[in-house]
Structure formats: structure tokens, C-alpha cells
CSV table of C-alpha atoms in Angstrom, one decimal:
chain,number,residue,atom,x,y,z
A,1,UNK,CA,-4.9,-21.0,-5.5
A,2,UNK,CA,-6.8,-19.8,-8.8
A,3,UNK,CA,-10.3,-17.8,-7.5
A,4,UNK,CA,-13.2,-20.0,-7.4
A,5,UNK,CA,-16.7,-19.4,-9.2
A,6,UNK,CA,-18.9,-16.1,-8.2
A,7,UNK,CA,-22.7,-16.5,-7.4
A,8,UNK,CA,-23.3,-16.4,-10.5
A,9,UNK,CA,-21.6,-19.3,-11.9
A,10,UNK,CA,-18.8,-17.0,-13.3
A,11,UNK,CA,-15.1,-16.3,-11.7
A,12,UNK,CA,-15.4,-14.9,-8.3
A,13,UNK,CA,-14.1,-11.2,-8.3
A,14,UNK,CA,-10.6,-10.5,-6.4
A,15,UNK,CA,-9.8,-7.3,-4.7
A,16,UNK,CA,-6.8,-6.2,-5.7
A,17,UNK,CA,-5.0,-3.6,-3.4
A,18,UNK,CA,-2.2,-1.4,-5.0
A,19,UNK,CA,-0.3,0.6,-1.3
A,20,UNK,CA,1.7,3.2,-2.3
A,21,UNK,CA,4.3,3.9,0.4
A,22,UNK,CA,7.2,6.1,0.8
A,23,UNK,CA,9.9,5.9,4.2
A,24,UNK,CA,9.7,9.5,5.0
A,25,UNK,CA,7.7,12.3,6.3
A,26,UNK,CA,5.8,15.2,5.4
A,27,UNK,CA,5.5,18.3,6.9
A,28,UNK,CA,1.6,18.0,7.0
A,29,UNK,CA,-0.7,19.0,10.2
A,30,UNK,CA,-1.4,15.7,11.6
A,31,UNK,CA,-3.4,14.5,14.1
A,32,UNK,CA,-1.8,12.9,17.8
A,33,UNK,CA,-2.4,9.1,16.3
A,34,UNK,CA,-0.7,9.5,13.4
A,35,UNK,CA,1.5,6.8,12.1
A,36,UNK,CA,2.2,5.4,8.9
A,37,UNK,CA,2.2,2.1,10.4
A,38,UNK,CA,-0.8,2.5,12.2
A,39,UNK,CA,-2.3,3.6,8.5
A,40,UNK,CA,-0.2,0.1,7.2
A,41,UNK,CA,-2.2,-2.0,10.3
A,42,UNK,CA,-5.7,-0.5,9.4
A,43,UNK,CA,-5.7,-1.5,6.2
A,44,UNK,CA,-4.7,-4.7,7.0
A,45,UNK,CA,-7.2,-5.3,10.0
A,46,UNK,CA,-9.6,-4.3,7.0
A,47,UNK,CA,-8.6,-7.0,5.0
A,48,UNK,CA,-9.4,-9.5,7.2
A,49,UNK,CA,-12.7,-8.7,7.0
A,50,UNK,CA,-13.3,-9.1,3.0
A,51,UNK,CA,-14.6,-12.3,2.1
A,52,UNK,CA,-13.6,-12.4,-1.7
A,53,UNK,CA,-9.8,-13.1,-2.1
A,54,UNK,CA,-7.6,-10.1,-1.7
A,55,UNK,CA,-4.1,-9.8,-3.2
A,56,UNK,CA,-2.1,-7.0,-2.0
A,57,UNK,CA,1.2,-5.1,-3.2
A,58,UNK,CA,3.4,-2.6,-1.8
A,59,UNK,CA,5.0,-0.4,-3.8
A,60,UNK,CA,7.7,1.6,-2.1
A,61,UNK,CA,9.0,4.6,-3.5
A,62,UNK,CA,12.4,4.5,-1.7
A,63,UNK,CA,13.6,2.9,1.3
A,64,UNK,CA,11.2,1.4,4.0
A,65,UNK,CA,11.4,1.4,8.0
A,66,UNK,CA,12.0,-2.2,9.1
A,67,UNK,CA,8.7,-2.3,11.2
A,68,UNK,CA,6.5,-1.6,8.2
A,69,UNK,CA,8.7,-4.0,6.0
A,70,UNK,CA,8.1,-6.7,8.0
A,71,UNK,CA,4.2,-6.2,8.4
A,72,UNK,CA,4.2,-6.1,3.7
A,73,UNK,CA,5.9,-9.1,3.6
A,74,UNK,CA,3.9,-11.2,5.8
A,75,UNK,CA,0.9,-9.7,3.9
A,76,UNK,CA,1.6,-9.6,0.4
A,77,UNK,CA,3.8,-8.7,-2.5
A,78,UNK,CA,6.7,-5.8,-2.6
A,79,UNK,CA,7.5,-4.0,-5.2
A,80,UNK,CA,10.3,-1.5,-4.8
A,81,UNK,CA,10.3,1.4,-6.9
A,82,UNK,CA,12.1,5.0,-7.6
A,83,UNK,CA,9.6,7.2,-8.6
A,84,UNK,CA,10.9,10.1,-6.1
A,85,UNK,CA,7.2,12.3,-6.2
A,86,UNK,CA,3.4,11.7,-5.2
A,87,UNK,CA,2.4,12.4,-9.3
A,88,UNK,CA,5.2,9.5,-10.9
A,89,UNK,CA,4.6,6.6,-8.1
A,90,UNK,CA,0.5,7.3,-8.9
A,91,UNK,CA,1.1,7.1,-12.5
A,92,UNK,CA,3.3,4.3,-12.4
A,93,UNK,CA,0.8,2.1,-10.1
A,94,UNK,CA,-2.2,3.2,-12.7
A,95,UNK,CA,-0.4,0.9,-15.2
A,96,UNK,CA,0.0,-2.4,-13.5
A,97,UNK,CA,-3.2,-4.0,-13.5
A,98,UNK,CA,-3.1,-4.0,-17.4
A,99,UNK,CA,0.9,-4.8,-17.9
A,100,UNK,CA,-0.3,-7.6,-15.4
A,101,UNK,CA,-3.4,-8.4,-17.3
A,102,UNK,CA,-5.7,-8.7,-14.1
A,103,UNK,CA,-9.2,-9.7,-14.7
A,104,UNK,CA,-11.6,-6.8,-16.0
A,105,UNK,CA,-14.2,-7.5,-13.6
A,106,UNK,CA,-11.1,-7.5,-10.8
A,107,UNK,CA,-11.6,-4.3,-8.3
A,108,UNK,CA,-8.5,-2.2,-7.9
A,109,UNK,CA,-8.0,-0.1,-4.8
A,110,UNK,CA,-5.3,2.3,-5.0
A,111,UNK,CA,-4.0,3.4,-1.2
A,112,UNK,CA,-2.0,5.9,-0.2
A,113,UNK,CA,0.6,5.5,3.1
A,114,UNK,CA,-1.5,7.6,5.2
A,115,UNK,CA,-5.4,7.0,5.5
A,116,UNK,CA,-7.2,5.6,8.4
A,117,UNK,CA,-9.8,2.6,8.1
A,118,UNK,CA,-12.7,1.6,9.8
A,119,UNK,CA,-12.2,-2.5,10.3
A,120,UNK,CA,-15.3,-3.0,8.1
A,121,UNK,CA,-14.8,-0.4,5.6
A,122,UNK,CA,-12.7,-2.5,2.7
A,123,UNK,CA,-15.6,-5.2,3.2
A,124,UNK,CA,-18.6,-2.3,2.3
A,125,UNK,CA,-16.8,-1.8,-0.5
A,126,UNK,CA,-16.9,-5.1,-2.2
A,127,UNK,CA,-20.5,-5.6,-1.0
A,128,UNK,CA,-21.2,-2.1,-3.1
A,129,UNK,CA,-19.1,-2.8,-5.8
A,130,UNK,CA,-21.0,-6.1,-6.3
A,131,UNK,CA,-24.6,-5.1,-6.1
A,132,UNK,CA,-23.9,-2.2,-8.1
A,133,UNK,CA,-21.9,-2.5,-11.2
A,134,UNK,CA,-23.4,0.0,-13.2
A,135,UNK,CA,-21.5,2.4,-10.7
A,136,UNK,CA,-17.5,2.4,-12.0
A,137,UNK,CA,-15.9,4.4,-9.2
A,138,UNK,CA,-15.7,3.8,-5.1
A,139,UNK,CA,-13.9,5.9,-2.8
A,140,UNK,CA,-14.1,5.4,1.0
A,141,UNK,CA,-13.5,9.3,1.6
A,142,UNK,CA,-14.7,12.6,1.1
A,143,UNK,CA,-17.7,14.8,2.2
A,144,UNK,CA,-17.9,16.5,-1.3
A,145,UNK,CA,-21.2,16.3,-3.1
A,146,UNK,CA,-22.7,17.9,-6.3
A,147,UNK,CA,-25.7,20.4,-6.0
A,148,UNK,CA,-28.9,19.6,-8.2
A,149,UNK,CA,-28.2,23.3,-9.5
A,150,UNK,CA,-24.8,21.6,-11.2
A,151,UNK,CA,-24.1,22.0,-14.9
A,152,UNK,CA,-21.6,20.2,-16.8
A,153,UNK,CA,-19.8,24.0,-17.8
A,154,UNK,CA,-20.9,25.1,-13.5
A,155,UNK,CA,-20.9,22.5,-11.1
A,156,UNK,CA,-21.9,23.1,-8.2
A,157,UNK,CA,-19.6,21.6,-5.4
A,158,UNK,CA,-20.4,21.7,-1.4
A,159,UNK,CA,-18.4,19.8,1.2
A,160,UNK,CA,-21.2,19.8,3.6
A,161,UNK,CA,-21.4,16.0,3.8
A,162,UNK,CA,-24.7,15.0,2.7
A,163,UNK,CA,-26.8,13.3,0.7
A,164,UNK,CA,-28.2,14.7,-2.3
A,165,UNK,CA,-29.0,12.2,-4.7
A,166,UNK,CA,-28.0,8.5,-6.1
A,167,UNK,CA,-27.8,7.4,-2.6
A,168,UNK,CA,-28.3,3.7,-2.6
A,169,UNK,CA,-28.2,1.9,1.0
A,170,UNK,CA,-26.3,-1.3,0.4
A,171,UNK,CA,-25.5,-3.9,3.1
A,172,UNK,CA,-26.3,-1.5,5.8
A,173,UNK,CA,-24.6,1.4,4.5
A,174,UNK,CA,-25.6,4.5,2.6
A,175,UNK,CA,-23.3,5.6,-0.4
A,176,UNK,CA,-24.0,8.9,-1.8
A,177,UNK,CA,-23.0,10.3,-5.2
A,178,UNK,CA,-19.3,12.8,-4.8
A,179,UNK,CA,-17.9,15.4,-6.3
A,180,UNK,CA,-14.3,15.1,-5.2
A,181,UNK,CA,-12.3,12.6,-3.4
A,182,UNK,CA,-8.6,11.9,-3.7
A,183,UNK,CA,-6.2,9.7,-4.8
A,184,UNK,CA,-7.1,6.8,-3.0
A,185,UNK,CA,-9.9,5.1,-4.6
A,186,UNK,CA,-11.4,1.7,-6.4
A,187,UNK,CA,-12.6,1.0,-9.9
A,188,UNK,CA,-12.6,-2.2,-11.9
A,189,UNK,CA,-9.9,-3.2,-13.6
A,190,UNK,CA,-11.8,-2.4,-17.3
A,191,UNK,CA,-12.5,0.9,-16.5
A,192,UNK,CA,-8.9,1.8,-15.5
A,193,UNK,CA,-7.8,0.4,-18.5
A,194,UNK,CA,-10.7,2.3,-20.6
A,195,UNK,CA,-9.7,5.7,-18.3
A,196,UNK,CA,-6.0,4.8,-18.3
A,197,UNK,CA,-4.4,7.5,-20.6
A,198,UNK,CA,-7.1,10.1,-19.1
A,199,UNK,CA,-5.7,9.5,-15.6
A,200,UNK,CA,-2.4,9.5,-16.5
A,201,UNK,CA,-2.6,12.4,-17.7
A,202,UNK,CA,-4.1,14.9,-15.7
A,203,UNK,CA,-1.7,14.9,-13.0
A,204,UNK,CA,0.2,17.3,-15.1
A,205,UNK,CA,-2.4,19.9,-14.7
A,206,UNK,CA,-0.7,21.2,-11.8
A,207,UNK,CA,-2.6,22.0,-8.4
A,208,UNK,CA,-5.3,19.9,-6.4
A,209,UNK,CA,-5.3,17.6,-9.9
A,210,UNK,CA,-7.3,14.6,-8.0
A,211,UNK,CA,-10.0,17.3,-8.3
A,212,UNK,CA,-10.2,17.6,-11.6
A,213,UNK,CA,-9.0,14.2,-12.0
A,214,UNK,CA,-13.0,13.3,-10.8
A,215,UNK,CA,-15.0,16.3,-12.0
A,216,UNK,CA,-13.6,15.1,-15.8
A,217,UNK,CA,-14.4,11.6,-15.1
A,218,UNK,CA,-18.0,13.0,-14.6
A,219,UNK,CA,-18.2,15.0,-17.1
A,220,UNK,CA,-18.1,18.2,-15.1
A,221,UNK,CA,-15.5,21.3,-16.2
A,222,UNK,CA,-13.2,21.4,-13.9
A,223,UNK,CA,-11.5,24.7,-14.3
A,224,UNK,CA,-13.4,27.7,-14.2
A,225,UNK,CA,-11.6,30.9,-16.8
A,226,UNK,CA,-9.6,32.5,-13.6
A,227,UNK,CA,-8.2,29.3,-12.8
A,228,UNK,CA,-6.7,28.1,-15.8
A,229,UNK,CA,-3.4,29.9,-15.7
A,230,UNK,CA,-2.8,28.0,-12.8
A,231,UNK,CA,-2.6,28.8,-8.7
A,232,UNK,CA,1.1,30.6,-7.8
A,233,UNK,CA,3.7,28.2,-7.3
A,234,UNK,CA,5.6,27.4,-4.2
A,235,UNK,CA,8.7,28.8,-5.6
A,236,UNK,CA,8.2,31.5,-8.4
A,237,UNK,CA,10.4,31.0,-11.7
A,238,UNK,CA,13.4,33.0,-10.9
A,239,UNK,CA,12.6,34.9,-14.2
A,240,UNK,CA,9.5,36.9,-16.2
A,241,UNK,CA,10.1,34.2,-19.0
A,242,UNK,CA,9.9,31.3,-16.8
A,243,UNK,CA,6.8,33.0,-15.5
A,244,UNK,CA,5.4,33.8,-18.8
A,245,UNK,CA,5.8,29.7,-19.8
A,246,UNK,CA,4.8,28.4,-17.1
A,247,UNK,CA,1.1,29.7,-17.7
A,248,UNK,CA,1.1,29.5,-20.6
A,249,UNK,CA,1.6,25.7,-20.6
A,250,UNK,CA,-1.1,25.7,-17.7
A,251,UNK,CA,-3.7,27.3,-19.6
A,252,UNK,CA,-3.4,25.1,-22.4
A,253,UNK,CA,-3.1,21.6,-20.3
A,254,UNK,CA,-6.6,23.0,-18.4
A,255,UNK,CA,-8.0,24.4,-21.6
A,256,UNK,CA,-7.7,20.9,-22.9
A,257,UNK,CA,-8.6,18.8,-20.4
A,258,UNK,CA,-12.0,21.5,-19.7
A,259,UNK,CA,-12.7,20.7,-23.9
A,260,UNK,CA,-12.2,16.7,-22.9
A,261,UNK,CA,-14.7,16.7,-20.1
A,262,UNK,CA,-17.5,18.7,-21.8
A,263,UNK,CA,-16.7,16.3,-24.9
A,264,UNK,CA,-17.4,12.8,-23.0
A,265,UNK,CA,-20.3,11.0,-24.2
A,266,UNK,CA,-23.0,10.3,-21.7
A,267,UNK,CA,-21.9,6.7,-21.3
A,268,UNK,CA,-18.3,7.2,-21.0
A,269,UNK,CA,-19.6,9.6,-18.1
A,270,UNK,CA,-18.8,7.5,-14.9
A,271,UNK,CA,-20.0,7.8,-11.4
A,272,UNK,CA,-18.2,8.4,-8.1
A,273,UNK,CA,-20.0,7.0,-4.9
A,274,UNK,CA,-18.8,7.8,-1.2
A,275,UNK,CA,-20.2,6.1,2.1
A,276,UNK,CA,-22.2,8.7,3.6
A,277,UNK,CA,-20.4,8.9,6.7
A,278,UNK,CA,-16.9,8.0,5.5
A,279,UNK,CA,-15.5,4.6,6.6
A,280,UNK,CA,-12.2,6.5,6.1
A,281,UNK,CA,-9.5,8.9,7.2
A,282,UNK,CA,-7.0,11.0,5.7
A,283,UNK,CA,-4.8,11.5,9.0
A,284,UNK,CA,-4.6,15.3,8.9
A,285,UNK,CA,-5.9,17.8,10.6
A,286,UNK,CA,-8.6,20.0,9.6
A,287,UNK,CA,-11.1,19.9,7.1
A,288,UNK,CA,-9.3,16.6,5.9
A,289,UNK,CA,-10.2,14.6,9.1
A,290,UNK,CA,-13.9,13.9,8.0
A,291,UNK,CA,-16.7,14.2,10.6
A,292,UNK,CA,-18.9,11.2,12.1
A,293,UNK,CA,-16.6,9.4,13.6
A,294,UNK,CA,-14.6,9.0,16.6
A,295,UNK,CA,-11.1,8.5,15.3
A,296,UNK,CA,-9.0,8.7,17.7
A,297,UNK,CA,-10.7,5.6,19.0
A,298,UNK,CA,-10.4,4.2,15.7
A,299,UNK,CA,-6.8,4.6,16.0
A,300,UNK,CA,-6.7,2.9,20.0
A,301,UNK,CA,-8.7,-0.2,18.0
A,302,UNK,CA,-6.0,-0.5,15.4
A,303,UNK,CA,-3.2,-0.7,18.0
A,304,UNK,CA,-4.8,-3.0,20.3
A,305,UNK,CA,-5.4,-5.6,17.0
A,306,UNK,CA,-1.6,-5.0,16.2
A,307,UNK,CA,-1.3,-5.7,20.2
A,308,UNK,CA,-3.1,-9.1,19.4
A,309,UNK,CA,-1.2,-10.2,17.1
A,310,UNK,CA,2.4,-10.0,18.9
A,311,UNK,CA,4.7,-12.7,17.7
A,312,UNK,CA,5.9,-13.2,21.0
A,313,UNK,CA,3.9,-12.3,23.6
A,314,UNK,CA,7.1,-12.2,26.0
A,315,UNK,CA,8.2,-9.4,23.6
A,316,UNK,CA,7.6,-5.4,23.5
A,317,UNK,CA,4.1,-4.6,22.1
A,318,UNK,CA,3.9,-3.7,18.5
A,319,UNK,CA,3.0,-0.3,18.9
A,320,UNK,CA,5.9,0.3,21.2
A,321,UNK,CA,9.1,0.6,20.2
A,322,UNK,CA,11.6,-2.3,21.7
A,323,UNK,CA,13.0,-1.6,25.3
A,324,UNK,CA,17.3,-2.2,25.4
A,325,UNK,CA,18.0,-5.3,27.0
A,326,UNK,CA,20.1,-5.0,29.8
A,327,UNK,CA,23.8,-6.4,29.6
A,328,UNK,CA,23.9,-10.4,30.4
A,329,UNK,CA,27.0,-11.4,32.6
A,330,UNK,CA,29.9,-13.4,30.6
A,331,UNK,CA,30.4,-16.7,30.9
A,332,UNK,CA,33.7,-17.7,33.3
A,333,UNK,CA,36.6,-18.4,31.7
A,334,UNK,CA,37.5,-22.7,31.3
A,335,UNK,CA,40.5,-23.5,33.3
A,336,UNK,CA,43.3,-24.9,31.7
A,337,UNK,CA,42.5,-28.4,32.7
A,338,UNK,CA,38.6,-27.9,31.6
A,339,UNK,CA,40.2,-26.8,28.4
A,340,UNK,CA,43.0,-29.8,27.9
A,341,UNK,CA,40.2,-31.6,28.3
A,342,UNK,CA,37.5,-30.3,25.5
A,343,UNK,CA,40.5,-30.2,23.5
A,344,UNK,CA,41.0,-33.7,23.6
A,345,UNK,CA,37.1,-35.0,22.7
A,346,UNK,CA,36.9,-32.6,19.9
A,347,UNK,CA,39.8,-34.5,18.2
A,348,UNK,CA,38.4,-37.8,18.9
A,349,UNK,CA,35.0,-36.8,17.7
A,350,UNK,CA,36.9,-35.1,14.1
A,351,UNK,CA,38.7,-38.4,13.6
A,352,UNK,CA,35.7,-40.5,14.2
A,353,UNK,CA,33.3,-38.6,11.9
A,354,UNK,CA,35.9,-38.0,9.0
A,355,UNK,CA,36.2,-34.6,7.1
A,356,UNK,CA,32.6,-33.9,5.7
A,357,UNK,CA,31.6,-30.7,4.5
A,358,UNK,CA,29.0,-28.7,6.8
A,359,UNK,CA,26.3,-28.4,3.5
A,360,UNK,CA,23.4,-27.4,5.5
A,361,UNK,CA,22.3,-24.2,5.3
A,362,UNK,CA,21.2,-21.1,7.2
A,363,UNK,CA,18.2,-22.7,7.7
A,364,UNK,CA,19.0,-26.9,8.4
A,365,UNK,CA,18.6,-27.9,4.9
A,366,UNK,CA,21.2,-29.1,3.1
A,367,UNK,CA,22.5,-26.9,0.0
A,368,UNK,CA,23.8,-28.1,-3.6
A,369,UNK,CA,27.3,-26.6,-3.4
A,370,UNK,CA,28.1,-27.1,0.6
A,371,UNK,CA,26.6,-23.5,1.8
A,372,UNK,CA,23.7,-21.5,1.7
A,373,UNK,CA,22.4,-20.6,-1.5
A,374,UNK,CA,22.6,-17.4,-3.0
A,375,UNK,CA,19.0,-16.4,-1.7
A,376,UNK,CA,19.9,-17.1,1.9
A,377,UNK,CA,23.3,-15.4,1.4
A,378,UNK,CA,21.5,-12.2,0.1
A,379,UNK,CA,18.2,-12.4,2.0
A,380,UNK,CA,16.3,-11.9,-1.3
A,381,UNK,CA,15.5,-14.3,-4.6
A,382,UNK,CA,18.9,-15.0,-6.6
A,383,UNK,CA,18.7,-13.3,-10.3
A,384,UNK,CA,17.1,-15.6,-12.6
A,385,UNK,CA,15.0,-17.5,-10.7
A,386,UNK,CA,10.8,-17.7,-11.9
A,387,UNK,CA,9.0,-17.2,-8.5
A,388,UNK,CA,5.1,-17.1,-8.8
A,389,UNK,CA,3.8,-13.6,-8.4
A,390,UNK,CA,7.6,-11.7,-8.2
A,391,UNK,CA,9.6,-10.8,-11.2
A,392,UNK,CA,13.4,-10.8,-10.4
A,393,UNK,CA,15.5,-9.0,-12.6
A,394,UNK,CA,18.8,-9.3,-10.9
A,395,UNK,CA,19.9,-8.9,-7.5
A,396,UNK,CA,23.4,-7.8,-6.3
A,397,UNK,CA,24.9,-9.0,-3.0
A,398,UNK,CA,24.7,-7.1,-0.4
A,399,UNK,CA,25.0,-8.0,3.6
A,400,UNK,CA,22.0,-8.0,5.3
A,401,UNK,CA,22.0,-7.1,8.8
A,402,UNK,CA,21.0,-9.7,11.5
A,403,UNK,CA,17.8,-7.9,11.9
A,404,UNK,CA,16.5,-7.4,8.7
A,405,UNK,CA,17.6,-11.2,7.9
A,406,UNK,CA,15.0,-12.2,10.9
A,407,UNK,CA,12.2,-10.5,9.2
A,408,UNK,CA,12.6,-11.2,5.6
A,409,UNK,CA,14.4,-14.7,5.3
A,410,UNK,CA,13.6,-16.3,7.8
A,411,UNK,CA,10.6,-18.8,8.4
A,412,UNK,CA,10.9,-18.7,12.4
A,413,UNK,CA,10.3,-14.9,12.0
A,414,UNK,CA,6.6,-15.5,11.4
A,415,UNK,CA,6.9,-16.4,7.5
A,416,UNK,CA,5.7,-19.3,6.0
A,417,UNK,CA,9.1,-20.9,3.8
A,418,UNK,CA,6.9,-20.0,0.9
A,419,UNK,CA,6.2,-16.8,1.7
A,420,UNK,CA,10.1,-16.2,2.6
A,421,UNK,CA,11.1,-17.1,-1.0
A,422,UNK,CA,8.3,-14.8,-2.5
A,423,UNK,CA,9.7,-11.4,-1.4
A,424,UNK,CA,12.4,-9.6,-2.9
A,425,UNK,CA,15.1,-7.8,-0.9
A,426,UNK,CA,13.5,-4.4,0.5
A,427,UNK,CA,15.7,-1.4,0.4
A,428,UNK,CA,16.5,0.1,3.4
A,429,UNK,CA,15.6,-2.3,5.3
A,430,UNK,CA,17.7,-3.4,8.9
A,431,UNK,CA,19.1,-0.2,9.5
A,432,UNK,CA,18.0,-0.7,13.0
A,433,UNK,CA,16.3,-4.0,14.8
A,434,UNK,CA,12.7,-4.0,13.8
A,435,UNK,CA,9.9,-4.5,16.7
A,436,UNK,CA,7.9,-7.6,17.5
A,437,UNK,CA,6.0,-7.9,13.9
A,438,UNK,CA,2.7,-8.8,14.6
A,439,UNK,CA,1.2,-12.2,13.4
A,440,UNK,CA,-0.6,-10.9,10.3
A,441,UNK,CA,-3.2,-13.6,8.0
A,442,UNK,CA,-1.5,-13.6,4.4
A,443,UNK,CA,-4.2,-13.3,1.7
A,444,UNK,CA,-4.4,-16.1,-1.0
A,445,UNK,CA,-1.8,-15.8,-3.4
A,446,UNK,CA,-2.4,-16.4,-7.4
């Protein structure tokens, strides 16, 4: 369904969510309620709340857990990727609203797999965006602000959470002006096609580079002269040359980019609000878990909304992981004269009916060629075929096991038939049988 007209007259504005996801863990210091799915399940109990249509996709770097596949394809789009590192799947995502020529007005937010959201967070962010379009970047996280002692060559950066200046309330909420934030954020579509090639590019600065990735957008220097040969690797070059390259292609990449921010004219200078407290959560410990909110009772309201929406209330919760069934008795064994017996109908009944081919398919409808059709053989779209909203550039056959084939093909899984022939077969996906998916609402689809 195509958006309908905005208050003003003109097309209503979509929210357009960009999740970038990878299957496995970090060694990151993270908090007891920590889960990626419970991250997945905020941001979809979010959703709910937006009133403007929403379209999400996934984009997973690599294969997915069943559970989590299963919740992305009841809620939007999934676009499996290989980007193998944090810096290629964000640069890669930063191009798809203009190679998909989105609306300009549209408002991107690009997620990260592991943040926590308040339920009403998602919503504040539309209402701001909205009432305030002279203001081209959101974020929903930090505690970074600018001192009024800032200059463009020195600014001034504190983390102590308040508010300083350009602090609007809007809808009930108080956004302040931020220094930093990370890569999790919202812009409209224009400006990330206007900022494109700068954002792209400063990833290769090395170090914290969604800090300087905002202090350039700003206008602000964000390297200081002892910083610009870069912070000391992980793992040191295993030689003095190495060594000697390595910062010397540092210092020129932050030389650069330093000459690009003080170089921004005053109205490609953009502005970075925050809601003063955050509305959300990067799930680590520390100075990343943000102050002025109880989160681990966040977390216990995400789970019992994923406990709401059980597909089968008979079956484990969603947040716990599916108990082994114990071992049902076999049936007893026909006796021969039980057995003469069936025997005997089954060949009346063959020569009654006549030889017809069984065409239905995995699903009760009938098929072209006397079987399932590619799609339902594969559990994905068969190579060729124009779905709205998926491009399908070929897929191989492959066997699907029984329990990915609930979640993805099936419409008795929880999936609408249309939504079963949208998604695209996940990698990764049925290594082991998924839990009870929860009963998730799908957003409007273009």
C-alpha cells in the first residue's frame, strides 16, 4: 500500500529502518539481560508504537540463529549479506536508500544488533523529526554534549549528560544538542545522500571513527595534533616499516578529514539532537549503559511482550528456550489379519479412483508440473522471479531442515502466504529447531 498524504497535503513520511545483524558474539562486557534477540524484540515492540508507516530490513552479515530469523521475517525484509567487519556492513547499508531511490523526506534509522529501546522511543523520534526539520540528525543515545567554550579547531566535549543548549521539548520529551553518539542513528534520506561519500569515508580513519564521524558533520576538528598518527593497534605491524606506514597513512586520512571539517560551509553544518535522558541502550557495561533509566526492567518489559505474543500458548515461552519432549509410545504392530485386510481396500480404492498424479503441493494447492514448485522445494523465491520489495538473483537448491521450513515457508507458522513468498532463503538458518516465534504485527509493505 503506497503512503498516504502528510498533514500537510504532501506524501506522509515513512520510517525506514536499516538492522544490521551479525549471528555471533563479541567479547564485550555486557550486562545480565543481554541478548541479541531481546535487542531484535525491543525494536520491534518500538515499532508498534510509530504511527507513520514503517518498513524494516535486516541485513545479516553472515548466518542467523533460527529464533531471530523467524522474528525478521514476520516483520520485514531480509537481506543477506557478506561484509565480514562492523566498518564494510555500515558502509554497505549507507548506500541503499539512494540505490533504492527512497523518498528524500523518508527518515532512515540505521540499528545496530545490540541496543536496547524504550517501547516509545522509535515514536519520539518521528514526533521530533517532524516538528523539527531544520534539525538533519537524531540519535536515541549518548550523554555527550558540547561546552559553550567549543571552537570549531577546540571543541569542547563532556559526557556529563546535560543540557546545554538547542534543547527543544517536543511531544513531551527534551532533546538536547550532542557531541558524539554512535553508529546507530536517523537522518533523512537527502541528507544521507548529500553526506553519503563523507560517511563512507571516514570509517577509514581508524579508532572510535563514529566520533569523528559526528564532530565533522558539525563542523568541529575532530583530531587534535597528538592524535593524528593514530592510537596503537591491537596487533603492532610485525615490522619498523609496517609501523612507519601505517601512520603515516593515519596522519594523512585525519589530516584530511580535520581540513574537511574546518572547510564546511555554515549550512552544510548539520545538527545532532539526543533525548535528554536517552530512550536507548547500548547493552554494555559501563559508561556505555547510559544513566536515567532502569534497564534491567526495560529488559523484564521486552520479554514479557515477546511472552504475549507466543504463537501457541501451549508452547515454551519465547524467551525460553524449547524443553525436549519426552519419547511418545509406538503404535502396536497390525496383525496379519488387520493387515490382509487394509491391503485389500487400498486396492479397491486405487482401482476405483484411477492413476492421477498427487499435484498438490507442500501446502494443499495444486502445482503446474505435479509437485511443489521450486520455492516450496527450496524454502526461498525460485531465481527469476519479480517479487515486490526482494530482488532474487538466483537461488541454488539446498534442503531445508524441517524446522527452518516451519518458520520461513510456511503460512501455518504465523506468516501470512504473502509474506512467505516475500523472504528469501536466510543462511544459516534450521541448524537447530527454533522456539515458539512470537506473533509479531508486520509493517505495511510498499
Amino acid at each position: 500500500m503506497p503512503p498516504g498524504p502528510g498533514p500537510g497535503g504532501g506524501v506522509e513520511m515513512i520510517l525506514r529502518i536499516l538492522y544490521r545483524s551479525v549471528g555471533s558474539e563479541n567479547a564485550k562486557n555486557r550486562p545480565a539481560f543481554y541478548s541479541k534477540r531481546l535487542a531484535l524484540a525491543s525494536l520491534l515492540r518500538a515499532v508498534e508504537k510509530v504511527e507513520i508507516p514503517t518498513r524494516i530490513v535486516f541485513v545479516n552479515d553472515g548466518p542467523m540463529p533460527a529464533d531471530r530469523l523467524s522474528m525478521m521475517e514476520e516483520a520485514g525484509e531480509i537481506v543477506p549479506v557478506t561484509c565480514g567487519s562492523n566498518r564494510a556492513s555500515y558502509r554497505h547499508v549507507l548506500r541503499m536508500p539512494r540505490l533504492r531511490r527512497w523518498a528524500a523526506d523518508d527518515l532512515v534509522w540505521l540499528a545496530e544488533d545490540d541496543y536496547l529501546y524504550t517501547e516509545n522511543s522509535l515514536s519520539a523520534l518521528v514526533t521530533a523529526a517532524a516538528a523539527r526539520p531544520d534539525v538533519e540528525y537524531f540519535t536515541l543515545y549518548g550523554t555527550s554534549r558540547l561546552s559553550a567554550t567549543s571552537t570549531r579547531r577546540r571543541p569542547q566535549v563532556t559526557d556529563d549528560g546535560g543540557i546545554h543548549e538547542h534543547a527543544p521539548v517536543i511531544g513531551g520529551v527534551t532533546w538536547a544538542r550532542t557531541a558524539t553518539t554512535t553508529s546507530t542513528f536517523g537522518l533523512r534520506v537527502g541528507t544521507l545522500v548529500e553526506d553519503e561519500l563523507l560517511l563512507r569515508s571516514i570509517p577509514f580513519v581508524g579508532g572510535a571513527f563514529d566520533r569523528a564521524t559526528c564532530l565533522t558533520l558539525q563542523g568541529f576538528q575532530p583530531f587534535r595534533l597528538p592524535e593524528l598518527g593514530g592510537e596503537p593497534p591491537l596487533v603492532a605491524p610485525s615490522t619498523v616499516a609496517a609501523r612507519i606506514a601505517r601512520r603515516a597513512a593515519l596522519t594523512g586520512l585525519r589530516a584530511t578529514l580535520n581540513a574537511v571539517a574546518l572547510a564546511r560551509p555554515e549550512r552544510r553544518r548539520r545538527t545532532l539532537l539526543v533525548p535528554a535522558p536517552s530512550l536507548a541502550t547500548h547493552m554494555e557495561l559501563g559508561a556505555a549503559l547510559v544513566p536515567g533509566h532502569d534497564w534491567p526492567a526495560e529488559a523484564d518489559g521486552v520479554l514479557a511482550w515477546l511472552q504475549s505474543r507466543s504463537a501457541d500458548p501451549t508452547q515454551p515461552s519465547p524467551a525460553q528456550p524449547a524443553q525436549a519432549q519426552p519419547a511418545q509410545a509406538q503404535p502396536a504392530q497390525a496383525q496379519p489379519a488387520q493387515l490382509h485386510q487394509a491391503q485389500t481396500a487400498q486396492a479397491r480404492a486405487t482401482s476405483s479412483a484411477g492413476a492421477r498424479p498427487n499435484t498438490a503441493g507442500a501446502n494443499g494447492k495444486p502445482t503446474t508440473a505435479g509437485g511443489p514448485t521450486p520455492a516450496a522445494a527450496t524454502g526461498g523465491t525460485a531465481a527469476g522471479t519479480t517479487v515486490p520489495g526482494v530482488l532474487v538473483s538466483g537461488i541454488t537448491s539446498r534442503a531445508v531442515p524441517t524446522g527452518a521450513a516451519a518458520t520461513s515457508a510456511s503460512p501455518a507458522a504465523g506468516l501470512s502466504p504473502l509474506a512467505a513468498a516475500d523472504q528469501l532463503p536466510a543462511p544459516g538458518a534450521g541448524e537447530a529447531s527454533p522456539t515458539a516465534a512470537p506473533v509479531l504485527r508486520r509493517p505495511s509493505v510498499a
